Amino acid sequence: MQKLISRRVQDIVKEYLNVFPAVVILGSRQCGKSTLMRMMANVMPNMLYLDMQNRDDFAMLSEPSLFFRNNVDRLVCLDEIQQTPELFSVLRSEIDRDRRNGRFILLGSASRELLQNTSETLAGRIGLIDMTPFTYDELCDCNDFEINKFWLRGGYPDSYLALSDDYSSLWRESFIRTYIERDVPQFGFQITSRQMLRLMLMIAHSHGQLLNSSKIGESLGITHPTVKRYVDVLEQTYLIRSLPPYFANIKKRIVKSPKIYVRDTGLLHQLLQIKTFNDLLGHPVFGASWEGLVVENVCSSINNAEFSFFRSATGEEMDLIVQKNGKLIAIECKASTAPQLTQGFWKTLDIIRPDRTFVAAPIERRYEMHDNVDVLNLGELLCALNEI
């Protein structure tokens, strides 16, 4: 039996329930949304949890208006809400009839129908929360936490908590196959399963690099606008993250294309057939994988901030730029226990002039490399950013 790990988003859900009549939690499949609701139901006796994929639960909503009014004093949680798009208009009417906050929680794996219905039907009535797989700050206090295990397997609960690396790999392989065979057709992709797998493989090989839609399109036999559309959908379903370039009042010409990452390092490694941490150590993606781990955990864990990267046409670059509370923070990612910084790094600092600079590396503890330049591990980085 798997252990239950507290999720950071739980406090955000409670806060949103005090502000909105309905809260919608969006996230990729198997990231832990249903488990979170069951954990919350244990401490919130007025919650009524219904799974729209369960026949008995679905039958309760055969007369939805009557059901909602009969349970007007309950916090109703509807899981897999994208399975019943006809409920959105009923929910809108019910919320408009009684605008009390904290009435509904809607859970859904991102889909075209869910995104469209929440934005059009329930606009102004809901608070949207994105939920990710496990992040570093959710796992680091566990007694058996290992950063290398988290890095290799990624944050999906069934992958991270698997009994072995082999079992974890089997789960991730099944997840990717299910996504391609079941989720892709729901988005109206005019692309075969084989082509979609090739697209995901090409993105994995481009992890941490600039998106080159023309090159990918030529390889797949599709146009670059089509590639961009598919990439947008992969981003909406939380499989990839595109990081925009940082623009400032800089005279140098800068790169305008986004960088792309497979959001979960476990899925990245599965696509590249990396089975063990030793395999990762010897793979060309090693450095980019560490960069992706840092970028995803910073972007998922730090609130009220903007994220980008910097790269000039002449080669100066910075992996991650965080703008928070009027401060500009530069972050360089180095997958080394003894990181070495190039002359280009110092030139970049002269160009963007950040308020703080951090080098994120897999080290034991923080140390100062230079004035206003600290080298720290991922946990220390997240703490430092939260304090800004």
CSV table of C-alpha atoms in Angstrom, one decimal, residues 46-295:
chain,number,residue,atom,x,y,z
A,46,ASN,CA,-19.3,17.9,4.6
A,47,MET,CA,-17.6,17.0,1.3
A,48,LEU,CA,-19.5,14.7,-1.1
A,49,TYR,CA,-17.1,13.0,-3.6
A,50,LEU,CA,-18.5,11.7,-6.9
A,51,ASP,CA,-16.5,10.0,-9.6
A,52,MET,CA,-18.1,10.5,-13.0
A,53,GLN,CA,-16.4,7.4,-14.3
A,54,ASN,CA,-18.2,5.4,-11.6
A,55,ARG,CA,-21.6,4.1,-12.7
A,56,ASP,CA,-23.3,4.5,-9.3
A,57,ASP,CA,-22.0,8.0,-8.8
A,58,PHE,CA,-22.9,9.0,-12.3
A,59,ALA,CA,-26.5,7.7,-11.8
A,60,MET,CA,-26.9,10.0,-8.8
A,61,LEU,CA,-26.8,12.9,-11.3
A,62,SER,CA,-29.5,11.7,-13.6
A,63,GLU,CA,-31.4,14.7,-12.3
A,64,PRO,CA,-28.6,17.1,-11.6
A,65,SER,CA,-30.6,20.1,-10.6
A,66,LEU,CA,-32.6,18.1,-8.0
A,67,PHE,CA,-29.4,16.5,-6.8
A,68,PHE,CA,-27.6,19.8,-6.2
A,69,ARG,CA,-30.5,21.3,-4.4
A,70,ASN,CA,-30.9,18.3,-2.2
A,71,ASN,CA,-27.2,18.6,-1.2
A,72,VAL,CA,-27.1,22.4,-1.0
A,73,ASP,CA,-25.2,22.3,2.3
A,74,ARG,CA,-22.5,19.9,1.0
A,75,LEU,CA,-19.3,20.6,-0.7
A,76,VAL,CA,-19.8,18.6,-3.9
A,77,CYS,CA,-16.6,17.3,-5.6
A,78,LEU,CA,-17.1,16.0,-9.1
A,79,ASP,CA,-14.1,14.0,-10.4
A,80,GLU,CA,-13.4,13.5,-14.1
A,81,ILE,CA,-15.9,16.3,-14.9
A,82,GLN,CA,-14.8,16.3,-18.6
A,83,GLN,CA,-16.7,13.0,-19.0
A,84,THR,CA,-20.0,14.9,-18.5
A,85,PRO,CA,-19.8,18.2,-20.4
A,86,GLU,CA,-23.6,18.6,-20.2
A,87,LEU,CA,-23.2,19.3,-16.4
A,88,PHE,CA,-21.5,22.7,-17.0
A,89,SER,CA,-24.7,24.5,-18.0
A,90,VAL,CA,-26.5,23.0,-14.9
A,91,LEU,CA,-23.6,24.1,-12.7
A,92,ARG,CA,-23.7,27.6,-14.1
A,93,SER,CA,-27.5,27.9,-13.3
A,94,GLU,CA,-27.1,26.4,-9.8
A,95,ILE,CA,-24.2,28.8,-9.0
A,96,ASP,CA,-26.1,31.8,-10.3
A,97,ARG,CA,-29.1,30.7,-8.2
A,98,ASP,CA,-26.9,30.5,-5.0
A,99,ARG,CA,-23.6,32.4,-5.2
A,100,ARG,CA,-22.2,31.1,-1.9
A,101,ASN,CA,-18.5,30.4,-2.0
A,102,GLY,CA,-17.1,26.9,-1.5
A,103,ARG,CA,-19.9,24.9,-3.1
A,104,PHE,CA,-18.1,22.8,-5.8
A,105,ILE,CA,-14.8,21.3,-6.6
A,106,LEU,CA,-14.4,20.1,-10.1
A,107,LEU,CA,-11.5,17.8,-11.1
A,108,GLY,CA,-10.4,17.1,-14.6
A,109,SER,CA,-7.6,15.9,-16.7
A,110,ALA,CA,-7.0,18.6,-19.3
A,111,SER,CA,-9.0,18.2,-22.5
A,112,ARG,CA,-10.3,20.4,-25.2
A,113,GLU,CA,-13.9,20.1,-23.9
A,114,LEU,CA,-12.9,20.8,-20.3
A,115,LEU,CA,-10.9,23.9,-21.2
A,116,GLN,CA,-13.6,25.2,-23.4
A,117,ASN,CA,-16.4,24.6,-20.9
A,118,THR,CA,-14.6,26.1,-18.0
A,119,SER,CA,-13.6,29.2,-19.9
A,120,GLU,CA,-16.9,29.8,-21.6
A,121,THR,CA,-19.7,28.4,-19.4
A,122,LEU,CA,-18.3,29.1,-15.9
A,123,ALA,CA,-16.3,32.3,-16.6
A,124,GLY,CA,-16.3,34.5,-13.5
A,125,ARG,CA,-17.6,31.8,-11.3
A,126,ILE,CA,-14.6,29.6,-10.8
A,127,GLY,CA,-11.0,29.6,-9.5
A,128,LEU,CA,-8.6,27.6,-11.6
A,129,ILE,CA,-5.8,25.7,-9.9
A,130,ASP,CA,-3.1,23.8,-11.8
A,131,MET,CA,-1.9,20.6,-10.1
A,132,THR,CA,1.4,18.9,-10.9
A,133,PRO,CA,2.9,15.6,-10.0
A,134,PHE,CA,5.1,15.6,-6.8
A,135,THR,CA,7.5,18.5,-6.5
A,136,TYR,CA,10.7,18.6,-4.5
A,137,ASP,CA,9.3,20.6,-1.6
A,138,GLU,CA,6.5,18.0,-1.2
A,139,LEU,CA,8.9,15.1,-1.0
A,140,CYS,CA,12.0,16.4,0.7
A,141,ASP,CA,10.8,15.9,4.2
A,142,CYS,CA,10.0,12.2,3.7
A,143,ASN,CA,12.4,10.0,5.6
A,144,ASP,CA,13.4,7.9,2.5
A,145,PHE,CA,13.6,10.8,0.0
A,146,GLU,CA,16.5,10.6,-2.5
A,147,ILE,CA,17.1,13.4,-4.9
A,148,ASN,CA,18.5,11.0,-7.5
A,149,LYS,CA,15.5,8.7,-7.3
A,150,PHE,CA,13.2,11.7,-7.8
A,151,TRP,CA,15.3,13.0,-10.7
A,152,LEU,CA,15.3,9.6,-12.4
A,153,ARG,CA,11.7,8.6,-11.9
A,154,GLY,CA,10.0,12.0,-11.9
A,155,GLY,CA,7.1,13.1,-9.8
A,156,TYR,CA,4.1,11.0,-10.9
A,157,PRO,CA,3.1,9.3,-7.7
A,158,ASP,CA,2.9,5.8,-9.1
A,159,SER,CA,6.3,6.2,-10.8
A,160,TYR,CA,8.1,7.7,-7.8
A,161,LEU,CA,6.6,5.4,-5.2
A,162,ALA,CA,7.1,2.2,-7.3
A,163,LEU,CA,8.9,-0.7,-5.6
A,164,SER,CA,11.8,-0.6,-8.1
A,165,ASP,CA,13.2,1.3,-11.0
A,166,ASP,CA,11.9,-1.5,-13.3
A,167,TYR,CA,8.4,-1.1,-12.0
A,168,SER,CA,8.6,2.6,-12.3
A,169,SER,CA,9.7,2.3,-15.9
A,170,LEU,CA,6.9,-0.1,-16.7
A,171,TRP,CA,4.3,2.4,-15.3
A,172,ARG,CA,5.8,5.3,-17.3
A,173,GLU,CA,5.8,3.3,-20.5
A,174,SER,CA,2.1,2.5,-20.0
A,175,PHE,CA,1.3,6.1,-19.2
A,176,ILE,CA,2.9,7.3,-22.5
A,177,ARG,CA,1.1,4.6,-24.5
A,178,THR,CA,-2.3,5.4,-22.9
A,179,TYR,CA,-1.8,9.1,-23.6
A,180,ILE,CA,-1.0,8.5,-27.2
A,181,GLU,CA,-3.8,6.0,-27.8
A,182,ARG,CA,-6.6,7.5,-25.7
A,183,ASP,CA,-6.0,11.2,-25.0
A,184,VAL,CA,-4.6,12.3,-28.4
A,185,PRO,CA,-7.7,11.4,-30.4
A,186,GLN,CA,-9.8,13.5,-28.0
A,187,PHE,CA,-8.0,16.6,-29.1
A,188,GLY,CA,-8.7,16.0,-32.7
A,189,PHE,CA,-5.1,15.4,-33.7
A,190,GLN,CA,-4.9,14.6,-37.4
A,191,ILE,CA,-1.8,12.5,-36.7
A,192,THR,CA,-1.2,8.8,-36.2
A,193,SER,CA,-0.1,7.2,-33.0
A,194,ARG,CA,3.3,6.5,-34.6
A,195,GLN,CA,3.7,10.1,-35.6
A,196,MET,CA,2.7,11.4,-32.2
A,197,LEU,CA,5.3,9.1,-30.6
A,198,ARG,CA,7.9,10.4,-33.0
A,199,LEU,CA,6.9,14.0,-32.1
A,200,MET,CA,7.2,13.3,-28.4
A,201,LEU,CA,10.6,11.6,-29.0
A,202,MET,CA,11.8,14.6,-31.0
A,203,ILE,CA,10.7,17.0,-28.2
A,204,ALA,CA,12.6,14.7,-25.7
A,205,HIS,CA,15.7,15.0,-27.8
A,206,SER,CA,15.2,18.8,-27.9
A,207,HIS,CA,14.7,19.0,-24.1
A,208,GLY,CA,16.1,22.3,-22.9
A,209,GLN,CA,16.7,23.6,-26.4
A,210,LEU,CA,15.0,26.2,-28.6
A,211,LEU,CA,11.8,25.0,-30.3
A,212,ASN,CA,12.6,24.4,-34.0
A,213,SER,CA,9.1,23.9,-35.5
A,214,SER,CA,10.4,23.8,-39.1
A,215,LYS,CA,12.9,21.1,-38.4
A,216,ILE,CA,10.4,19.0,-36.5
A,217,GLY,CA,7.7,19.5,-39.2
A,218,GLU,CA,10.1,18.4,-42.0
A,219,SER,CA,10.9,15.2,-40.1
A,220,LEU,CA,7.2,14.4,-39.5
A,221,GLY,CA,6.0,15.6,-42.9
A,222,ILE,CA,3.7,18.3,-41.5
A,223,THR,CA,3.8,22.1,-41.6
A,224,HIS,CA,5.5,24.1,-38.9
A,225,PRO,CA,2.2,25.9,-37.9
A,226,THR,CA,0.8,22.4,-37.3
A,227,VAL,CA,3.8,21.5,-35.1
A,228,LYS,CA,3.2,24.7,-33.1
A,229,ARG,CA,-0.5,23.7,-32.7
A,230,TYR,CA,0.4,20.2,-31.5
A,231,VAL,CA,3.0,21.6,-29.1
A,232,ASP,CA,0.4,24.0,-27.7
A,233,VAL,CA,-1.9,21.1,-27.0
A,234,LEU,CA,0.9,19.1,-25.4
A,235,GLU,CA,1.5,22.1,-23.2
A,236,GLN,CA,-2.2,22.4,-22.3
A,237,THR,CA,-2.1,18.7,-21.2
A,238,TYR,CA,0.8,19.4,-18.9
A,239,LEU,CA,3.3,17.1,-20.7
A,240,ILE,CA,5.7,19.8,-21.9
A,241,ARG,CA,6.6,23.3,-20.7
A,242,SER,CA,7.7,26.1,-23.1
A,243,LEU,CA,9.8,28.8,-21.5
A,244,PRO,CA,9.6,32.2,-23.2
A,245,PRO,CA,12.7,34.4,-23.8
A,246,TYR,CA,13.4,37.3,-21.5
A,247,PHE,CA,13.0,40.7,-23.1
A,248,ALA,CA,14.5,43.8,-21.6
A,249,ASN,CA,15.9,47.1,-22.8
A,250,ILE,CA,18.9,45.4,-24.3
A,251,LYS,CA,20.5,46.6,-27.5
A,252,LYS,CA,21.8,43.2,-28.3
A,253,ARG,CA,19.7,41.1,-30.7
A,254,ILE,CA,18.1,38.3,-28.7
A,255,VAL,CA,16.6,34.9,-29.5
A,256,LYS,CA,12.8,35.0,-29.8
A,257,SER,CA,12.0,31.2,-29.9
A,258,PRO,CA,10.9,29.5,-26.6
A,259,LYS,CA,12.8,26.7,-25.0
A,260,ILE,CA,10.9,23.4,-24.5
A,261,TYR,CA,11.1,20.9,-21.8
A,262,VAL,CA,9.4,17.6,-21.0
A,263,ARG,CA,7.9,18.7,-17.7
A,264,ASP,CA,8.4,15.4,-15.9
A,265,THR,CA,12.0,14.1,-15.9
A,266,GLY,CA,10.7,10.5,-15.5
A,267,LEU,CA,8.7,10.7,-18.7
A,268,LEU,CA,11.7,12.4,-20.4
A,269,HIS,CA,14.0,9.5,-19.4
A,270,GLN,CA,11.4,6.9,-20.4
A,271,LEU,CA,11.1,8.4,-23.9
A,272,LEU,CA,14.9,8.3,-24.2
A,273,GLN,CA,15.0,4.7,-22.7
A,274,ILE,CA,17.1,5.8,-19.7
A,275,LYS,CA,16.3,3.0,-17.1
A,276,THR,CA,18.8,3.7,-14.3
A,277,PHE,CA,20.6,6.6,-12.8
A,278,ASN,CA,23.9,5.2,-14.1
A,279,ASP,CA,22.3,5.3,-17.6
A,280,LEU,CA,21.5,8.9,-17.0
A,281,LEU,CA,25.0,9.8,-15.9
A,282,GLY,CA,26.4,8.5,-19.2
A,283,HIS,CA,23.7,10.0,-21.4
A,284,PRO,CA,24.1,13.3,-23.4
A,285,VAL,CA,20.8,14.6,-21.9
A,286,PHE,CA,22.3,14.5,-18.4
A,287,GLY,CA,22.9,18.2,-18.1
A,288,ALA,CA,19.7,19.2,-19.8
A,289,SER,CA,17.8,16.8,-17.6
A,290,TRP,CA,19.1,18.5,-14.4
A,291,GLU,CA,18.2,21.9,-16.0
A,292,GLY,CA,14.6,20.6,-16.6
A,293,LEU,CA,14.3,19.3,-13.1
A,294,VAL,CA,15.3,22.7,-11.7
A,295,VAL,CA,13.1,24.7,-14.1
